[in-house]
C-alpha cells in the first residue's frame, strides 16, 4: 500500500543490482532508481510505481487470494499485476536485457520505481525536484498495448451545504441541508452537459461520489451535508470550480479544494499538498511517440494506436516539468483496481521486449 513500499523497494534494488545496472540508488522519499549508462544522447526514464490500491476482502479473490501470484489460464493473477507491478517488472528486466546483450543506448536509461503514486504522486514529485531529471519519459500505466499521449486532470471538490440541526421528530424546527444537496445534485446531472470538450482529451466530467453529514445518529437532522465531486478536467483550473458551479447550478453552498499531507515509508513528509492534478498532452508527432510506437511494433508485429488514458497518471508531473511524456504497457486499462486483477503472461514477454527496444534506441536504429 502507499507508504508501505519498503520491502518492495529492497526487492527492486536487489534485482537491479543482480542484473548489472551501472548504478542503483534509493532516495530520501524511498524511490529506487537504476541507471544503464549510455552515450551523450537524451536520458530516457522508464517510470513505474511500487504501490497498489487496497485489495478489499481476500475471500472475494479467486486463485489463491490477492497476493498469490498464481499463473493460471495463461495469466498472472494478483493485486498489482496490471497496475502496475507487471509493467515495473518488465521495465526492471528490460534494463537487465540491455546489459546482458551489451547494448549501449544513445543516452542513459533510468528505471525509476517510485512510491505513493496511488495517493498523489509523492515519489515522482520528489524525484523531479531532488533527483536527476530525464529528457524523456515513458509511464508504465496500463494502455492495452497502445501508446498514450495524455489524459485529463482531476479536481477533488467538496461542496458544503449548511442548515440547522434538529430532532428528526420535529423537522419544522430544523433546516435540513440534505434537501439543498439533493436540489444541487439534480441540477448538476443536467449542467454537466455544459462542461468543456477538448479536441484530444474529450469532455470534462463531474461525478458526485461521497456524501457526508455531521451527524452520526439516525434520529438527528444534520446541520451540515457535504458532497464530494470527482471532477475530471480538460481546460478548467481550480479557480474555475466555484464560479462554474455558481453560474450553472446556483444556490447557497461553499466550495473547497482540499490539500493533503503525505508521509513515505522512509519518513519523508510533504504537507499541505494540493489534491488538484493537471492533465497533459504530448504532440502526436513528437519523436518519442514514434520511438515508442516503433518499439511496440517491432516486439508485437502490430502498429499501436495513439490515444489518451481515461485516468490520471504521474505523467502529469513529468509533463508539467517540461519532459516529453508518453505511456505504454501491454496490460489492460480495464483491469485497474478490480478484483481478480491479472495480466497475460505472453504480454509480459512482449512488453519486456518493447521496453528494451525503446530503451536501446540509438541514432542509427
Coordinates of C-alpha atoms in Angstrom, one line a residue:
X1 CA 0.0 0.0 0.0
X2 CA 1.1 3.6 -0.4
X3 CA 3.6 4.4 2.4
X4 CA 4.4 0.7 2.9
X5 CA 6.8 0.0 0.0
X6 CA 9.9 -0.8 2.0
X7 CA 10.1 -4.5 1.2
X8 CA 9.2 -3.8 -2.5
X9 CA 11.9 -1.2 -2.7
X10 CA 14.5 -3.6 -1.3
X11 CA 13.4 -6.3 -3.8
X12 CA 13.7 -3.9 -6.8
X13 CA 17.1 -2.6 -5.7
X14 CA 18.4 -6.2 -5.3
X15 CA 17.1 -7.2 -8.7
X16 CA 18.6 -4.2 -10.4
X17 CA 22.0 -4.9 -8.7
X18 CA 21.9 -8.6 -9.7
X19 CA 21.0 -7.6 -13.3
X20 CA 24.2 -5.5 -13.5
X21 CA 22.8 -2.0 -13.6
X22 CA 25.6 0.6 -13.6
X23 CA 24.1 2.3 -10.6
X24 CA 21.3 1.6 -8.1
X25 CA 20.2 4.3 -5.7
X26 CA 17.4 4.9 -3.2
X27 CA 16.5 8.4 -2.4
X28 CA 15.1 10.1 0.7
X29 CA 11.5 9.5 -0.3
X30 CA 12.0 5.8 -0.8
X31 CA 12.2 5.7 -4.6
X32 CA 14.6 3.2 -6.2
X33 CA 16.4 4.5 -9.3
X34 CA 18.6 2.2 -11.5
X35 CA 20.7 3.6 -14.4
X36 CA 22.1 2.0 -17.5
X37 CA 24.9 4.2 -18.8
X38 CA 24.6 5.2 -22.5
X39 CA 26.1 7.8 -24.7
X40 CA 25.6 11.6 -24.6
X41 CA 22.1 11.5 -26.1
X42 CA 18.8 12.2 -24.3
X43 CA 18.2 10.5 -21.0
X44 CA 15.1 8.2 -21.0
X45 CA 13.2 7.4 -17.9
X46 CA 11.0 4.3 -17.6
X47 CA 8.7 5.3 -14.7
X48 CA 6.7 2.7 -12.7
X49 CA 5.2 2.8 -9.2
X50 CA 5.7 0.2 -6.4
X51 CA 2.4 0.8 -4.5
X52 CA -1.1 -0.5 -5.3
X53 CA -4.6 0.1 -4.1
X54 CA -6.4 -1.9 -1.4
X55 CA -7.3 -5.5 -2.5
X56 CA -10.5 -5.5 -0.5
X57 CA -11.7 -8.7 1.1
X58 CA -9.4 -11.7 0.5
X59 CA -12.4 -14.0 0.1
X60 CA -13.6 -12.1 -2.9
X61 CA -10.5 -13.1 -4.8
X62 CA -10.2 -16.5 -6.6
X63 CA -7.0 -18.3 -7.5
X64 CA -5.4 -18.1 -4.0
X65 CA -6.1 -14.6 -2.9
X66 CA -5.0 -11.1 -3.9
X67 CA -1.2 -11.8 -3.4
X68 CA -0.9 -15.4 -4.6
X69 CA 0.9 -14.6 -7.8
X70 CA -0.8 -17.6 -9.3
X71 CA -0.3 -18.4 -13.0
X72 CA -3.5 -19.9 -14.4
X73 CA -5.0 -19.8 -17.8
X74 CA -2.0 -18.0 -19.3
X75 CA -2.4 -15.1 -16.9
X76 CA -0.6 -13.9 -13.8
X77 CA -3.2 -13.1 -11.0
X78 CA -3.0 -10.8 -8.1
X79 CA -3.3 -7.2 -6.9
X80 CA -0.8 -5.1 -8.9
X81 CA -0.4 -7.5 -11.8
X82 CA -1.9 -4.8 -14.1
X83 CA -1.4 -1.7 -12.0
X84 CA 1.4 -1.8 -12.1
X85 CA 3.9 -4.3 -10.8
X86 CA 3.7 -6.2 -14.0
X87 CA 4.9 -3.2 -16.0
X88 CA 7.5 -2.4 -13.3
X89 CA 9.0 -5.9 -13.6
X90 CA 9.1 -5.5 -17.4
X91 CA 11.0 -2.2 -17.0
X92 CA 13.5 -3.6 -14.5
X93 CA 14.3 -6.6 -16.7
X94 CA 14.4 -4.5 -19.8
X95 CA 17.3 -2.7 -18.3
X96 CA 18.9 -6.1 -17.5
X97 CA 18.4 -7.2 -21.1
X98 CA 20.4 -4.2 -22.3
X99 CA 23.3 -5.2 -20.0
X100 CA 23.1 -8.9 -21.0
X101 CA 23.2 -8.0 -24.7
X102 CA 26.0 -5.5 -24.3
X103 CA 23.8 -2.7 -25.8
X104 CA 24.9 0.8 -25.2
X105 CA 21.9 3.1 -25.8
X106 CA 22.2 6.6 -27.3
X107 CA 21.6 8.1 -23.8
X108 CA 21.4 6.9 -20.3
X109 CA 18.3 4.8 -19.4
X110 CA 16.9 5.4 -16.0
X111 CA 14.4 2.9 -14.5
X112 CA 12.5 4.7 -11.7
X113 CA 10.5 2.6 -9.2
X114 CA 8.5 5.3 -7.3
X115 CA 6.5 5.4 -4.2
X116 CA 2.9 6.6 -3.5
X117 CA 1.6 7.1 -7.0
X118 CA -1.8 5.9 -5.9
X119 CA -2.3 8.7 -3.4
X120 CA -1.0 11.7 -5.4
X121 CA 2.5 11.1 -6.8
X122 CA 4.8 12.0 -4.0
X123 CA 7.6 9.7 -5.3
X124 CA 7.7 11.2 -8.9
X125 CA 7.3 14.7 -7.5
X126 CA 10.3 14.2 -5.2
X127 CA 12.3 12.6 -8.0
X128 CA 11.8 15.6 -10.3
X129 CA 12.7 18.1 -7.6
X130 CA 15.7 16.3 -6.0
X131 CA 16.9 13.7 -8.4
X132 CA 18.3 13.7 -11.9
X133 CA 15.7 15.0 -14.4
X134 CA 15.4 12.9 -17.6
X135 CA 14.9 14.4 -21.1
X136 CA 12.2 11.9 -22.0
X137 CA 9.8 9.7 -20.0
X138 CA 7.7 6.6 -20.6
X139 CA 5.0 5.9 -17.9
X140 CA 4.1 2.2 -17.5
X141 CA 0.4 2.5 -16.6
X142 CA -1.9 0.1 -18.5
X143 CA -2.6 1.1 -22.1
X144 CA -3.9 -2.1 -23.6
X145 CA -0.7 -2.3 -25.6
X146 CA -1.3 1.1 -27.3
X147 CA 0.5 4.4 -26.9
X148 CA -0.9 7.1 -24.7
X149 CA 0.0 10.8 -25.1
X150 CA -2.1 12.4 -22.4
X151 CA -5.1 12.4 -20.1
X152 CA -7.5 14.7 -18.3
X153 CA -6.7 16.4 -15.0
X154 CA -8.6 15.9 -11.8
X155 CA -10.0 18.3 -9.2
X156 CA -11.1 17.0 -5.8
X157 CA -14.0 19.3 -4.8
X158 CA -16.1 19.3 -1.6
X159 CA -19.4 21.2 -1.8
X160 CA -20.8 22.0 1.7
X161 CA -24.4 22.8 2.5
X162 CA -25.2 24.3 5.8
X163 CA -28.6 24.1 7.6
X164 CA -29.8 23.9 11.2
X165 CA -29.6 20.7 13.2
X166 CA -32.7 19.4 15.0
X167 CA -34.6 16.3 16.3
X168 CA -35.9 14.2 13.4
X169 CA -39.4 14.1 15.1
X170 CA -39.6 17.9 14.7
X171 CA -38.3 18.6 11.2
X172 CA -40.1 22.0 11.0
X173 CA -37.8 23.4 13.7
X174 CA -34.7 22.4 11.7
X175 CA -33.4 23.3 8.3
X176 CA -32.3 20.1 6.6
X177 CA -29.2 20.6 4.4
X178 CA -29.9 17.3 2.7
X179 CA -32.6 18.9 0.6
X180 CA -30.3 21.6 -0.6
X181 CA -27.8 18.9 -1.5
X182 CA -30.5 16.9 -3.4
X183 CA -31.5 20.0 -5.4
X184 CA -27.9 20.7 -6.2
X185 CA -27.3 17.1 -7.4
X186 CA -30.5 17.1 -9.5
X187 CA -29.3 20.3 -11.3
X188 CA -25.7 19.1 -11.6
X189 CA -26.9 16.0 -13.5
X190 CA -28.1 18.3 -16.3
X191 CA -25.5 21.0 -16.0
X192 CA -22.6 18.7 -16.8
X193 CA -23.6 18.9 -20.4
X194 CA -22.2 22.4 -20.4
X195 CA -18.7 21.3 -19.4
X196 CA -16.0 22.0 -22.0
X197 CA -14.9 19.5 -24.6
X198 CA -11.2 19.2 -25.6
X199 CA -10.2 18.2 -29.1
X200 CA -7.8 15.4 -27.9
X201 CA -8.8 14.8 -24.2
X202 CA -12.5 14.7 -24.8
X203 CA -15.2 16.1 -22.4
X204 CA -14.7 17.2 -18.9
X205 CA -16.9 15.2 -16.4
X206 CA -18.1 15.6 -12.9
X207 CA -19.1 12.6 -10.8
X208 CA -20.6 13.0 -7.3
X209 CA -19.1 10.1 -5.2
X210 CA -19.3 10.7 -1.5
X211 CA -21.9 12.3 0.8
X212 CA -21.1 13.1 4.4
X213 CA -23.1 14.7 7.2
X214 CA -22.1 16.0 10.7
X215 CA -24.5 13.7 12.5
X216 CA -24.0 10.0 13.4
X217 CA -27.4 9.3 15.0
X218 CA -30.3 8.4 12.6
X219 CA -32.8 10.5 14.6
X220 CA -30.8 13.7 14.2
X221 CA -31.3 16.1 11.3
X222 CA -27.8 17.1 10.3
X223 CA -26.5 20.7 10.4
X224 CA -24.0 20.2 7.6
X225 CA -24.1 18.0 4.5
X226 CA -21.0 17.7 2.2
X227 CA -20.9 16.2 -1.3
X228 CA -17.6 15.2 -3.0
X229 CA -17.2 15.8 -6.7
X230 CA -14.7 13.9 -8.7
X231 CA -14.1 16.5 -11.5
X232 CA -12.1 15.3 -14.5
X233 CA -10.8 18.4 -16.2
X234 CA -9.6 19.4 -19.6
X235 CA -9.1 23.2 -19.6
X236 CA -10.5 24.1 -16.1
X237 CA -8.3 25.3 -13.3
X238 CA -9.1 25.3 -9.5
X239 CA -10.3 28.9 -9.6
X240 CA -12.9 27.9 -12.1
X241 CA -14.7 25.3 -9.9
X242 CA -16.7 27.6 -7.6
X243 CA -17.5 30.1 -10.4
X244 CA -18.8 27.3 -12.7
X245 CA -20.9 25.7 -10.1
X246 CA -22.5 29.0 -9.0
X247 CA -23.2 30.0 -12.6
X248 CA -24.6 26.7 -13.8
X249 CA -26.3 25.5 -10.7
X250 CA -26.8 28.3 -8.3
X251 CA -27.9 28.1 -4.7
X252 CA -26.1 28.6 -1.4
X253 CA -23.1 26.4 -0.8
X254 CA -19.4 26.5 -0.1
X255 CA -16.7 25.1 -2.4
X256 CA -13.4 23.7 -1.1
X257 CA -10.5 22.1 -2.9
X258 CA -8.7 20.4 0.0
X259 CA -4.9 19.8 0.5
X260 CA -3.3 16.7 1.8
X261 CA -0.3 15.6 4.0
X262 CA 1.9 12.8 2.8
X263 CA 4.5 10.6 4.6
X264 CA 6.6 8.0 2.8
X265 CA 7.9 4.7 4.2
X266 CA 11.3 6.4 4.9
X267 CA 9.6 9.1 7.0
X268 CA 9.9 11.8 4.3
X269 CA 6.9 14.2 4.6
X270 CA 5.1 16.7 2.4
X271 CA 2.4 18.8 4.0
X272 CA -0.4 20.9 2.5
X273 CA -0.1 19.5 -1.0
X274 CA -2.9 20.4 -3.3
X275 CA -5.1 17.4 -4.4
X276 CA -5.7 19.1 -7.8
X277 CA -4.0 17.2 -10.7
X278 CA -3.3 18.8 -14.0
X279 CA -3.9 17.0 -17.3
X280 CA -1.4 16.8 -20.1
X281 CA -0.9 16.1 -23.8
X282 CA 2.2 15.4 -25.9
X283 CA 2.2 16.2 -29.5
X284 CA 1.2 13.2 -31.6
X285 CA 4.1 13.8 -34.0
X286 CA 6.8 14.0 -31.2
X287 CA 9.9 11.9 -31.8
X288 CA 9.2 10.0 -28.5
X289 CA 5.8 8.9 -29.8
X290 CA 7.4 7.5 -32.9
X291 CA 10.2 5.8 -30.9
X292 CA 7.8 4.1 -28.5
X293 CA 5.5 3.1 -31.3
X294 CA 8.3 1.6 -33.3
X295 CA 9.5 -0.4 -30.3
X296 CA 6.0 -1.8 -29.8
X297 CA 5.6 -2.6 -33.5
X298 CA 8.9 -4.5 -33.6
X299 CA 8.0 -6.6 -30.5
X300 CA 4.4 -7.4 -31.3
X301 CA 4.2 -7.1 -35.1
X302 CA 1.3 -4.7 -34.8
X303 CA 1.3 -0.9 -35.1
X304 CA -0.2 0.6 -31.8
X305 CA -2.9 3.1 -31.8
X306 CA -2.1 6.5 -30.3
X307 CA -4.7 7.9 -27.9
X308 CA -5.3 9.0 -24.3
X309 CA -5.8 7.5 -20.9
X310 CA -9.2 7.8 -19.2
X311 CA -7.5 8.1 -15.8
X312 CA -4.7 10.2 -14.3
X313 CA -1.1 9.2 -14.0
X314 CA 2.3 10.5 -12.9
X315 CA 2.7 11.6 -16.5
X316 CA 1.0 14.9 -15.5
X317 CA 4.0 15.6 -13.2
X318 CA 6.8 14.8 -15.7
X319 CA 4.9 16.7 -18.5
X320 CA 4.4 19.7 -16.2
X321 CA 8.2 19.7 -15.6
X322 CA 8.7 20.1 -19.3
X323 CA 9.6 16.5 -20.0
X324 CA 8.0 14.9 -23.1
X325 CA 6.0 12.0 -21.8
X326 CA 4.1 9.1 -23.3
X327 CA 2.6 5.9 -21.8
X328 CA 2.9 2.3 -22.7
X329 CA 2.1 -1.1 -21.1
X330 CA 0.6 -4.3 -22.6
X331 CA -1.7 -4.6 -19.5
X332 CA -5.4 -3.9 -20.0
X333 CA -6.7 -0.5 -18.8
X334 CA -10.0 -2.1 -17.7
X335 CA -8.0 -4.4 -15.3
X336 CA -7.0 -1.5 -13.0
X337 CA -8.3 -1.6 -9.4
X338 CA -10.6 -4.6 -9.9
X339 CA -11.0 -7.8 -8.0
X340 CA -9.2 -10.7 -9.7
X341 CA -6.7 -8.4 -11.3
X342 CA -4.5 -10.2 -13.8
X343 CA -2.2 -9.8 -16.9
X344 CA -1.4 -12.2 -19.7
X345 CA 2.0 -13.8 -19.4
X346 CA 2.7 -13.5 -23.1
X347 CA 2.0 -9.8 -22.9
X348 CA 4.6 -9.6 -20.1
X349 CA 7.1 -11.1 -22.5
X350 CA 6.2 -8.8 -25.4
X351 CA 6.1 -5.8 -23.1
X352 CA 9.6 -6.5 -21.8
X353 CA 10.9 -6.6 -25.3
X354 CA 9.1 -3.4 -26.2
X355 CA 10.6 -1.5 -23.2
X356 CA 14.1 -2.9 -24.1
X357 CA 13.7 -1.8 -27.7
X358 CA 12.6 1.7 -26.8
X359 CA 15.5 1.9 -24.2
X360 CA 18.1 0.5 -26.7
X361 CA 17.3 3.3 -29.2
X362 CA 20.4 4.8 -30.9
X363 CA 20.6 7.5 -33.6
X364 CA 21.3 4.7 -36.1
X365 CA 18.4 2.4 -35.1

